[in-house]
PDB file of C-alpha atoms in Angstrom:
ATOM      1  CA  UNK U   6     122.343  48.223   9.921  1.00  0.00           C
ATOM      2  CA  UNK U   7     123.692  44.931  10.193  1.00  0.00           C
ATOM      3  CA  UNK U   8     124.928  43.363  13.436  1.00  0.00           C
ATOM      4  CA  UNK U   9     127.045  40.295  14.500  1.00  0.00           C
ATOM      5  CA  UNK U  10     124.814  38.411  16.541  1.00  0.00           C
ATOM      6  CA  UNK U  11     123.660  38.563  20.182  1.00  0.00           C
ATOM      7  CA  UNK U  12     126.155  35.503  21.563  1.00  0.00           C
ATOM      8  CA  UNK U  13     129.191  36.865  19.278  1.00  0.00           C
ATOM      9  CA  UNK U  14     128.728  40.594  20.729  1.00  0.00           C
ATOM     10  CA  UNK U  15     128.824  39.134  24.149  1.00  0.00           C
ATOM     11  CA  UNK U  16     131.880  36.827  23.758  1.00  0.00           C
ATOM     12  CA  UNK U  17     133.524  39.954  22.312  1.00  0.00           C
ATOM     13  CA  UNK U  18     133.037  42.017  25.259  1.00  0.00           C
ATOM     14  CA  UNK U  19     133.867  39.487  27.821  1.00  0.00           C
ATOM     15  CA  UNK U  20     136.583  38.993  25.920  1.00  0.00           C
ATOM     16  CA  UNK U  21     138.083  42.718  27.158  1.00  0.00           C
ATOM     17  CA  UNK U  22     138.098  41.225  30.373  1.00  0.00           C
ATOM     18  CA  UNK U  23     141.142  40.018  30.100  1.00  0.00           C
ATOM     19  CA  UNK U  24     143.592  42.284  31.499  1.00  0.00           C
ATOM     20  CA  UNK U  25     146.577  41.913  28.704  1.00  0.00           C
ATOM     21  CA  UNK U  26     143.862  42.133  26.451  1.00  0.00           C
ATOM     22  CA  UNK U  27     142.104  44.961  26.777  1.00  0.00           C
ATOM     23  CA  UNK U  28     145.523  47.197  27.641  1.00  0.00           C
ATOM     24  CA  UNK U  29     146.421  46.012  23.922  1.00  0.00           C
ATOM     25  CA  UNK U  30     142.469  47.044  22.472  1.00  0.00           C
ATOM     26  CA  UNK U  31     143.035  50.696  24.206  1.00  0.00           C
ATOM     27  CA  UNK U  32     146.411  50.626  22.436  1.00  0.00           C
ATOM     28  CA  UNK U  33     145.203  50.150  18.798  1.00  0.00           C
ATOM     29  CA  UNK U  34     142.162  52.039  19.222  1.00  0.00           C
ATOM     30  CA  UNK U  35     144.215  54.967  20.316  1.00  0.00           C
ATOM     31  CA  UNK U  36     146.464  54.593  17.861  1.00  0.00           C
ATOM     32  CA  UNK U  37     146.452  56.747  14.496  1.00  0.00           C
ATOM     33  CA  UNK U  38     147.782  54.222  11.931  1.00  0.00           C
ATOM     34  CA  UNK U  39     148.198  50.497  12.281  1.00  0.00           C
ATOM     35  CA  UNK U  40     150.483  48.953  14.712  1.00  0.00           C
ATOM     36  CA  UNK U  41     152.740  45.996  14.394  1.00  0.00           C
ATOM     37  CA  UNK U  42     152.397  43.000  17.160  1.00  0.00           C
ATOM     38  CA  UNK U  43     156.327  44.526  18.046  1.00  0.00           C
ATOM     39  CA  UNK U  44     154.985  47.836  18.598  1.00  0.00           C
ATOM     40  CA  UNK U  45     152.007  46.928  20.945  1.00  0.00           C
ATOM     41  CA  UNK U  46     155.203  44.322  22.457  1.00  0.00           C
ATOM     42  CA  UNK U  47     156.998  47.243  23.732  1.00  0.00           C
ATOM     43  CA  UNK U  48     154.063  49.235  24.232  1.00  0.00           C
ATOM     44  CA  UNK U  49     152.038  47.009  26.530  1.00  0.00           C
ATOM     45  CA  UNK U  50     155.325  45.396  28.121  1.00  0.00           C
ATOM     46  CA  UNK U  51     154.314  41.953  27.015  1.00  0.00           C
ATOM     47  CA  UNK U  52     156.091  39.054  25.767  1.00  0.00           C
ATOM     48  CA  UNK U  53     155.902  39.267  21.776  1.00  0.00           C
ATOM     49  CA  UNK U  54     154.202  35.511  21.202  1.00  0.00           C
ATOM     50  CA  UNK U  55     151.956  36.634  24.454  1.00  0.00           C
ATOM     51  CA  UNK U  56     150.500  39.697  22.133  1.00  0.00           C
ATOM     52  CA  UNK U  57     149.977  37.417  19.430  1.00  0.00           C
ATOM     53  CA  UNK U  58     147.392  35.646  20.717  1.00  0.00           C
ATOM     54  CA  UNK U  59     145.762  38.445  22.504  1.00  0.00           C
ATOM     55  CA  UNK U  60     145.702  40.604  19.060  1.00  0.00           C
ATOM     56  CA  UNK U  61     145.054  37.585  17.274  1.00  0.00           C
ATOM     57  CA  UNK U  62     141.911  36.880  19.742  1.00  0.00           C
ATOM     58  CA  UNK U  63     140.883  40.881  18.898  1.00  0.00           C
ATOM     59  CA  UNK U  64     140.446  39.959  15.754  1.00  0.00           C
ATOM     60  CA  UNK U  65     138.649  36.853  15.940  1.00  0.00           C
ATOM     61  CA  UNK U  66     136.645  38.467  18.513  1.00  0.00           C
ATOM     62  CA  UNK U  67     135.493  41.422  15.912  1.00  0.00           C
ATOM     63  CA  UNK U  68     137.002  44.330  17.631  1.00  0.00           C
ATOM     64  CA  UNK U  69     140.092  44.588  15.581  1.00  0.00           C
ATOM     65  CA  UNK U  70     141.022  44.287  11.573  1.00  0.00           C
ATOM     66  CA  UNK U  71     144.213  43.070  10.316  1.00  0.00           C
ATOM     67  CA  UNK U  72     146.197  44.544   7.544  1.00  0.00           C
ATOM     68  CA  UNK U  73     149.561  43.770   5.827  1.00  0.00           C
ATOM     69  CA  UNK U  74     152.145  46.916   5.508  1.00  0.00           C
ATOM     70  CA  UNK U  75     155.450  46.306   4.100  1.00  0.00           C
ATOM     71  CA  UNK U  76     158.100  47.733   6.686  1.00  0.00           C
ATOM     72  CA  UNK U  77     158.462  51.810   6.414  1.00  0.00           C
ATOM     73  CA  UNK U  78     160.966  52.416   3.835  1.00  0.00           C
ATOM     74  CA  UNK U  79     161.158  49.983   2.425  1.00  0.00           C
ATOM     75  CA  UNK U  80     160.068  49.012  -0.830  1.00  0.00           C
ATOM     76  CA  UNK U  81     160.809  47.045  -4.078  1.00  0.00           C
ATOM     77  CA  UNK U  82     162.339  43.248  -4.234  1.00  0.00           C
ATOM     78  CA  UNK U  83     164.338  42.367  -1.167  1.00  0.00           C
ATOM     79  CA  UNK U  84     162.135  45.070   1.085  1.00  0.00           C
ATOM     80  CA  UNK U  85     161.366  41.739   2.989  1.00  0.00           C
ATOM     81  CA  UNK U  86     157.208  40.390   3.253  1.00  0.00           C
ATOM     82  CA  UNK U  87     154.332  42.391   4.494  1.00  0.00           C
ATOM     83  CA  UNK U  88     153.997  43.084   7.922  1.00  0.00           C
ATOM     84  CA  UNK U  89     150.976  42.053   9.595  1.00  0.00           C
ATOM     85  CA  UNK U  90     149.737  45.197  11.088  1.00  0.00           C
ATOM     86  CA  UNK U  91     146.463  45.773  13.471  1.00  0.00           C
ATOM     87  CA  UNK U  92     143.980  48.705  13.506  1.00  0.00           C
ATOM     88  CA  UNK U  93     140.750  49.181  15.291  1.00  0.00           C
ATOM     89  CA  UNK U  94     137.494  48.071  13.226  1.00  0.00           C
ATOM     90  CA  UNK U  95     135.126  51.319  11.828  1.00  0.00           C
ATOM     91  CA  UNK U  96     132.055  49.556  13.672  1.00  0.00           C
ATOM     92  CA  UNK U  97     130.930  49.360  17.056  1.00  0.00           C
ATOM     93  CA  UNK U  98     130.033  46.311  19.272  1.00  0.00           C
ATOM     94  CA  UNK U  99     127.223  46.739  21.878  1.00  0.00           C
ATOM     95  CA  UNK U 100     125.491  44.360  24.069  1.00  0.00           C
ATOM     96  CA  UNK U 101     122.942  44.274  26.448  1.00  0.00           C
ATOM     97  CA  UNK U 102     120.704  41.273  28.369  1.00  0.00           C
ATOM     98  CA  UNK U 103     117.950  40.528  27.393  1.00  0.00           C
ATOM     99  CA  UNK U 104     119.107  41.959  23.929  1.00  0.00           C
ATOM    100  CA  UNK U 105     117.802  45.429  22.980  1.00  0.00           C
ATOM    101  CA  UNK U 106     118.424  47.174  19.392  1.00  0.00           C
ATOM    102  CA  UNK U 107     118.116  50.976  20.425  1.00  0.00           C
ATOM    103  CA  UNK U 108     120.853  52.155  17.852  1.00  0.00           C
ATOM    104  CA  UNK U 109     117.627  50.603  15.403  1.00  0.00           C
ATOM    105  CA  UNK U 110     115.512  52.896  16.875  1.00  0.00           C
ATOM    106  CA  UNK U 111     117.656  55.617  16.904  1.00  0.00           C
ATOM    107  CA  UNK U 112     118.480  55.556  13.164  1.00  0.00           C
ATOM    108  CA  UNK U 113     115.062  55.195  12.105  1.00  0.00           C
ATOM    109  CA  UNK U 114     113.501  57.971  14.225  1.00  0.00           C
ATOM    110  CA  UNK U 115     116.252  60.594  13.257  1.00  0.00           C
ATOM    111  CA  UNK U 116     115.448  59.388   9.423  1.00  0.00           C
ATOM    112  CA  UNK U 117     112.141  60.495  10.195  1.00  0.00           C
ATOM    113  CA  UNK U 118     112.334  63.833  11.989  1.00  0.00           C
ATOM    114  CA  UNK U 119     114.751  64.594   8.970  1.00  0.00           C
ATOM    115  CA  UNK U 120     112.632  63.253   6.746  1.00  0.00           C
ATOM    116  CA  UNK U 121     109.185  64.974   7.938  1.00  0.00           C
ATOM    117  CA  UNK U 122     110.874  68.533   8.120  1.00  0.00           C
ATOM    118  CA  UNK U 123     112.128  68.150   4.488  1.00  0.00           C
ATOM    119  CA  UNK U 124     108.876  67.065   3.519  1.00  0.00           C
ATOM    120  CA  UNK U 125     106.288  68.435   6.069  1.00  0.00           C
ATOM    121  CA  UNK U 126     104.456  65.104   6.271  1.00  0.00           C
ATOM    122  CA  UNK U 127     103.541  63.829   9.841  1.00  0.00           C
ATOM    123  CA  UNK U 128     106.600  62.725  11.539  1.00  0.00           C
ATOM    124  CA  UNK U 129     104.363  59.391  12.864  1.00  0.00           C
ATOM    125  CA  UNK U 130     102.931  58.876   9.190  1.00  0.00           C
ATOM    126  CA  UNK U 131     106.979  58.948   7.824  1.00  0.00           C
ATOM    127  CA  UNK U 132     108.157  57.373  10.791  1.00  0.00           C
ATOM    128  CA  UNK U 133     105.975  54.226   9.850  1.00  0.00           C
ATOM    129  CA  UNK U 134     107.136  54.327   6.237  1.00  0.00           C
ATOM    130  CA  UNK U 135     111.079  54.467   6.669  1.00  0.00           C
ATOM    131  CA  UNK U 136     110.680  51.728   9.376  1.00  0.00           C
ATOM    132  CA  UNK U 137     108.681  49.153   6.715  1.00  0.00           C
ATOM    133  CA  UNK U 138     111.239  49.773   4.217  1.00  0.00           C
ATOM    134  CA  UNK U 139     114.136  49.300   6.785  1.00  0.00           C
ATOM    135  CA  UNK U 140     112.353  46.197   7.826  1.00  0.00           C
ATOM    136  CA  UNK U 141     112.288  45.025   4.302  1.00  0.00           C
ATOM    137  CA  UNK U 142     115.530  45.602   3.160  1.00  0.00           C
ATOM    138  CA  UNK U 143     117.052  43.631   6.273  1.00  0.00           C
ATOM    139  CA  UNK U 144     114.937  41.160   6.046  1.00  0.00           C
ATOM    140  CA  UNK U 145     115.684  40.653   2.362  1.00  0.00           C
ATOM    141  CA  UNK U 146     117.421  37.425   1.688  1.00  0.00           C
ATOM    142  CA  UNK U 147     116.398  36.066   5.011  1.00  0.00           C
ATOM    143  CA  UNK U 148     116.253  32.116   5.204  1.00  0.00           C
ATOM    144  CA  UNK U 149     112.413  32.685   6.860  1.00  0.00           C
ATOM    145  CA  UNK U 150     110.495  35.387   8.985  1.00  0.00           C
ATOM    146  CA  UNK U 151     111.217  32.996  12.120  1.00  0.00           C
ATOM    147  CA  UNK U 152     115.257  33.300  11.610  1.00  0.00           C
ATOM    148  CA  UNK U 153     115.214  37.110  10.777  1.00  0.00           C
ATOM    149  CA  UNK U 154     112.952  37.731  14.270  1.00  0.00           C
ATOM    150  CA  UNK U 155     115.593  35.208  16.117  1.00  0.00           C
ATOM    151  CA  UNK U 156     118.713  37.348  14.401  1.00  0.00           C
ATOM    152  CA  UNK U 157     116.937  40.483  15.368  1.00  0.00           C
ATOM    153  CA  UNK U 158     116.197  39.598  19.043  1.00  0.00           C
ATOM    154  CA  UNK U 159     112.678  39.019  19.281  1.00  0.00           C
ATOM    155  CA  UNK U 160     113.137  35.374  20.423  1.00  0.00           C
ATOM    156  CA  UNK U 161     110.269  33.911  18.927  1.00  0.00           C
ATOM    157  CA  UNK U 162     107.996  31.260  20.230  1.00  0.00           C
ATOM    158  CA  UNK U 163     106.287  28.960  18.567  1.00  0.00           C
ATOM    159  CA  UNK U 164     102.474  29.677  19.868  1.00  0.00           C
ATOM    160  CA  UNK U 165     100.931  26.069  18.591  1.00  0.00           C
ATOM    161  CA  UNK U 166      99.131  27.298  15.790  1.00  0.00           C
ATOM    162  CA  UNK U 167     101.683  27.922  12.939  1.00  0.00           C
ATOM    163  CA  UNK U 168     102.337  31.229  14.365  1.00  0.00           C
ATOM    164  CA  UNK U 169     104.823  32.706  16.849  1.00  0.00           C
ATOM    165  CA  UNK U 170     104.932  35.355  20.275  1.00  0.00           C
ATOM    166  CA  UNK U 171     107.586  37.466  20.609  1.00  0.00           C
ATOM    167  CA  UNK U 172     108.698  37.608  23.956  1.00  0.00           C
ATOM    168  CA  UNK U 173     111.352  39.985  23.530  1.00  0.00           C
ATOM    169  CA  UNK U 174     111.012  43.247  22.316  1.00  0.00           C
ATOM    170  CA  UNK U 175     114.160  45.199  21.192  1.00  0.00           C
ATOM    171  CA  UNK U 176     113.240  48.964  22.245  1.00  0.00           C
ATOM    172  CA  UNK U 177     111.583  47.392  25.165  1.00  0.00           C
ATOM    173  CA  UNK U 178     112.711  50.470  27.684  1.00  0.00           C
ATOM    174  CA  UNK U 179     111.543  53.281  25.086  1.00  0.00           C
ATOM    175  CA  UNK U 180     108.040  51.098  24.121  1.00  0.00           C
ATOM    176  CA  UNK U 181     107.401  51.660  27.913  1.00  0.00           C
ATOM    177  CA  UNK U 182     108.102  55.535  27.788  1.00  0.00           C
ATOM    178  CA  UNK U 183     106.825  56.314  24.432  1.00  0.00           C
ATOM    179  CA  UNK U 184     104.334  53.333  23.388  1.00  0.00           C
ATOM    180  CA  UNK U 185     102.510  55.117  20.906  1.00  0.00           C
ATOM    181  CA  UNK U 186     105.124  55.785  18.636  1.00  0.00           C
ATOM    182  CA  UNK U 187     107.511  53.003  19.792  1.00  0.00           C
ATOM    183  CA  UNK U 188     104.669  50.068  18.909  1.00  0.00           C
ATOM    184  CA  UNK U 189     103.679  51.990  15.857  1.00  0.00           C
ATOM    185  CA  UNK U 190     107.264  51.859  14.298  1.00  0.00           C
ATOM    186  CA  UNK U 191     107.995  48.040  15.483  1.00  0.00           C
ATOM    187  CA  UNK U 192     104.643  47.183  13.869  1.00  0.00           C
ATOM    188  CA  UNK U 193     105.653  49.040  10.415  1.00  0.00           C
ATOM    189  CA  UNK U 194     109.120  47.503  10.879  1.00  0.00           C
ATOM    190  CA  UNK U 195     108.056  43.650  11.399  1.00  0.00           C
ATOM    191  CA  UNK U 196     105.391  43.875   8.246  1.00  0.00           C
ATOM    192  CA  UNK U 197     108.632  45.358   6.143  1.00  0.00           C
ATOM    193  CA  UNK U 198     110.541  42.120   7.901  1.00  0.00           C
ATOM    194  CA  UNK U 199     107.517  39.780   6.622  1.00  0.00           C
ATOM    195  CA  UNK U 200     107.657  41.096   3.181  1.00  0.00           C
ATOM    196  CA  UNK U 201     111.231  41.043   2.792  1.00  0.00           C
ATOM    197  CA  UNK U 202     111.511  37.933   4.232  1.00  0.00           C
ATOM    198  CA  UNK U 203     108.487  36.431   1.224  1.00  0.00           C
ATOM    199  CA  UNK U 204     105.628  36.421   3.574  1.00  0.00           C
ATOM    200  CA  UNK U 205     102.159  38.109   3.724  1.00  0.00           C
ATOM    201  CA  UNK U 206     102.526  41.441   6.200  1.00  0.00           C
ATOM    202  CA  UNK U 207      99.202  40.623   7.114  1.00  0.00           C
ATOM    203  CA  UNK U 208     100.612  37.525   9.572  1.00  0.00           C
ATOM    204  CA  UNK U 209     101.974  40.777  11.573  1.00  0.00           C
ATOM    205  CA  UNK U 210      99.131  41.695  14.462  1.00  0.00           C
ATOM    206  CA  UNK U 211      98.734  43.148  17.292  1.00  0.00           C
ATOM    207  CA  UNK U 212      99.412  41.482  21.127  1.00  0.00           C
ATOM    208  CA  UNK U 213      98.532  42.279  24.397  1.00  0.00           C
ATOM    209  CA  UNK U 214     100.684  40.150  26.604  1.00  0.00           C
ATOM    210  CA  UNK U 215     102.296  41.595  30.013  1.00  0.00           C
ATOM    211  CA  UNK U 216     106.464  41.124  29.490  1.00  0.00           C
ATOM    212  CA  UNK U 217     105.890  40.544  25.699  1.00  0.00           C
ATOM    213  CA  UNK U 218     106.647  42.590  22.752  1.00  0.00           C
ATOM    214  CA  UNK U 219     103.247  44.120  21.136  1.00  0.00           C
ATOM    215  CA  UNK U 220     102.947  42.434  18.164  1.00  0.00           C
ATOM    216  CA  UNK U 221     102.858  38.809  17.485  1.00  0.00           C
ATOM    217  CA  UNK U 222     103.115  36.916  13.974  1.00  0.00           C
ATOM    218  CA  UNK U 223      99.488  34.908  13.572  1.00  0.00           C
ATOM    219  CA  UNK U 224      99.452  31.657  11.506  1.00  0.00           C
ATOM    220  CA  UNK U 225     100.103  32.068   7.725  1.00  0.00           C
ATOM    221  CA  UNK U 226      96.321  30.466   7.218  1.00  0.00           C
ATOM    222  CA  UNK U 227      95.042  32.998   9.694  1.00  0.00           C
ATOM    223  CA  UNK U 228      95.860  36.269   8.327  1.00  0.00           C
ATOM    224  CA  UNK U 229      92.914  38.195   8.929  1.00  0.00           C
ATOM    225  CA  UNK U 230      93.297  39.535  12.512  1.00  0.00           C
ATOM    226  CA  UNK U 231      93.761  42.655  14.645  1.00  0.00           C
ATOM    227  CA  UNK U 232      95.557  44.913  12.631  1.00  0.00           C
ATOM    228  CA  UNK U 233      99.169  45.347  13.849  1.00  0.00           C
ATOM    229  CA  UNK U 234     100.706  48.439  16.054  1.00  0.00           C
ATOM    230  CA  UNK U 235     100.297  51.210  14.309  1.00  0.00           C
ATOM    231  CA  UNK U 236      97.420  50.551  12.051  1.00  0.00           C
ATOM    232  CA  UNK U 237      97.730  50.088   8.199  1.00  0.00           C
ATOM    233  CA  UNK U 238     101.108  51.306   6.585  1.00  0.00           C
ATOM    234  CA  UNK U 239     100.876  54.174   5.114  1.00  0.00           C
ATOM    235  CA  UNK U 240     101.836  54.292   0.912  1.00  0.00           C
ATOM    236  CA  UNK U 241     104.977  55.936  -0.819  1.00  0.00           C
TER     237      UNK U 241
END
């Protein structure tokens, strides 16, 4: 699950603001097949160079794709050049302040219901595997743990030591309802992060810090420590 970050999702939203704007967003997304800047013209009432800019915008923005048609009917040399058509994008844009990830949450605890009734395992034992390996794979490729936790929302902060708090937590709403198994799957999905990301999952431990999330990442020469949320990670 890979998502445009926090300050783009934002500026795409308050970019629907925008009266014209969002009139011509309804318009494509409602639409079955791609429309043509003169079709959401005389749709939306608007000046043609007007709904250039706003479509244009759409696109920049992440909430609409552009694709180039040649004009129904007509085909071959002479037909005329490809139209530049706009359709909604497959994906979704969400944003919230301070920045949660609950879709995360959600995918990996439906993975694990599915996966513990196929398998009979302990849903909590699964649930901890599927979230390392999710942690992993995004992780994978990452520039350092530090940039993946900033992508990912956790905002961290350097704690003077080599090693970093995390003062935001991304299922902070459901970690307060459901703790047990909320802080057990962040903790399984921040050593997957470390490990994808080429550190030790050992720098992942436990926190206890009012407002902060409940695991912290402890100096790379300090990696003995509390053992994260969650406990070990379980193998397979």
């Amino acid at each position: 699950m890979t998502r445009l970050p926090w300050a783009d999702r934002m500026a795409a939203l308050a970019s629907l603001a925008d009266e014209k704007r969002l009139q011509l967003f309804e318009f494509v997304a409602a639409a079955p097949h791609a429309v043509s800047r003169d079709d959401a013209a005389r749709a939306a009432g608007i000046p043609r160079s007007t709904v250039s800019f706003h479509l244009d915008r759409l696109v920049q923005d992440g909430l609409l794709a552009v694709e180039f048609h040649k004009p129904p009917g007509k085909t071959g040399p002479g037909s005329g050049r490809p139209a530049k058509m706009y359709r909604s994008t497959a994906g979704e844009i969400g944003a919230s302040v301070p920045d949660r990830n609950y879709d995360l949450a959600g995918e990996l605890l439906a993975a694990a219901i599915e996966r513990s009734q196929e398998t009979g395992k302990p849903a909590g034992v699964v649930l901890r595997d599927i979230a390392f390996h999710k942690g992993r794979e995004l992780a994978e490729g990452a520039e350092s743990l530090e940039r993946f936790l900033a992508a990912t929302g956790y905002r961290p902060e350097p704690d003077g030591e080599g090693g970093f708090l995390l003062p935001n937590c991304p299922f902070h709403r459901l970690s307060r309802t459901h703790t047990g198994v909320v802080c057990s799957m962040n903790g399984a999905f921040l050593r997957g992060a470390a490990v994808g990301s080429g550190t030790s999952e050992e720098r992942v431990a436990g926190a206890d810090m009012p407002d902060y999330c409940c695991a912290r990442i402890v100096p790379a020469h300090q990696v003995a420590g509390p053992p994260a949320p969650g406990g070990n990670r379980p193998k397979g």
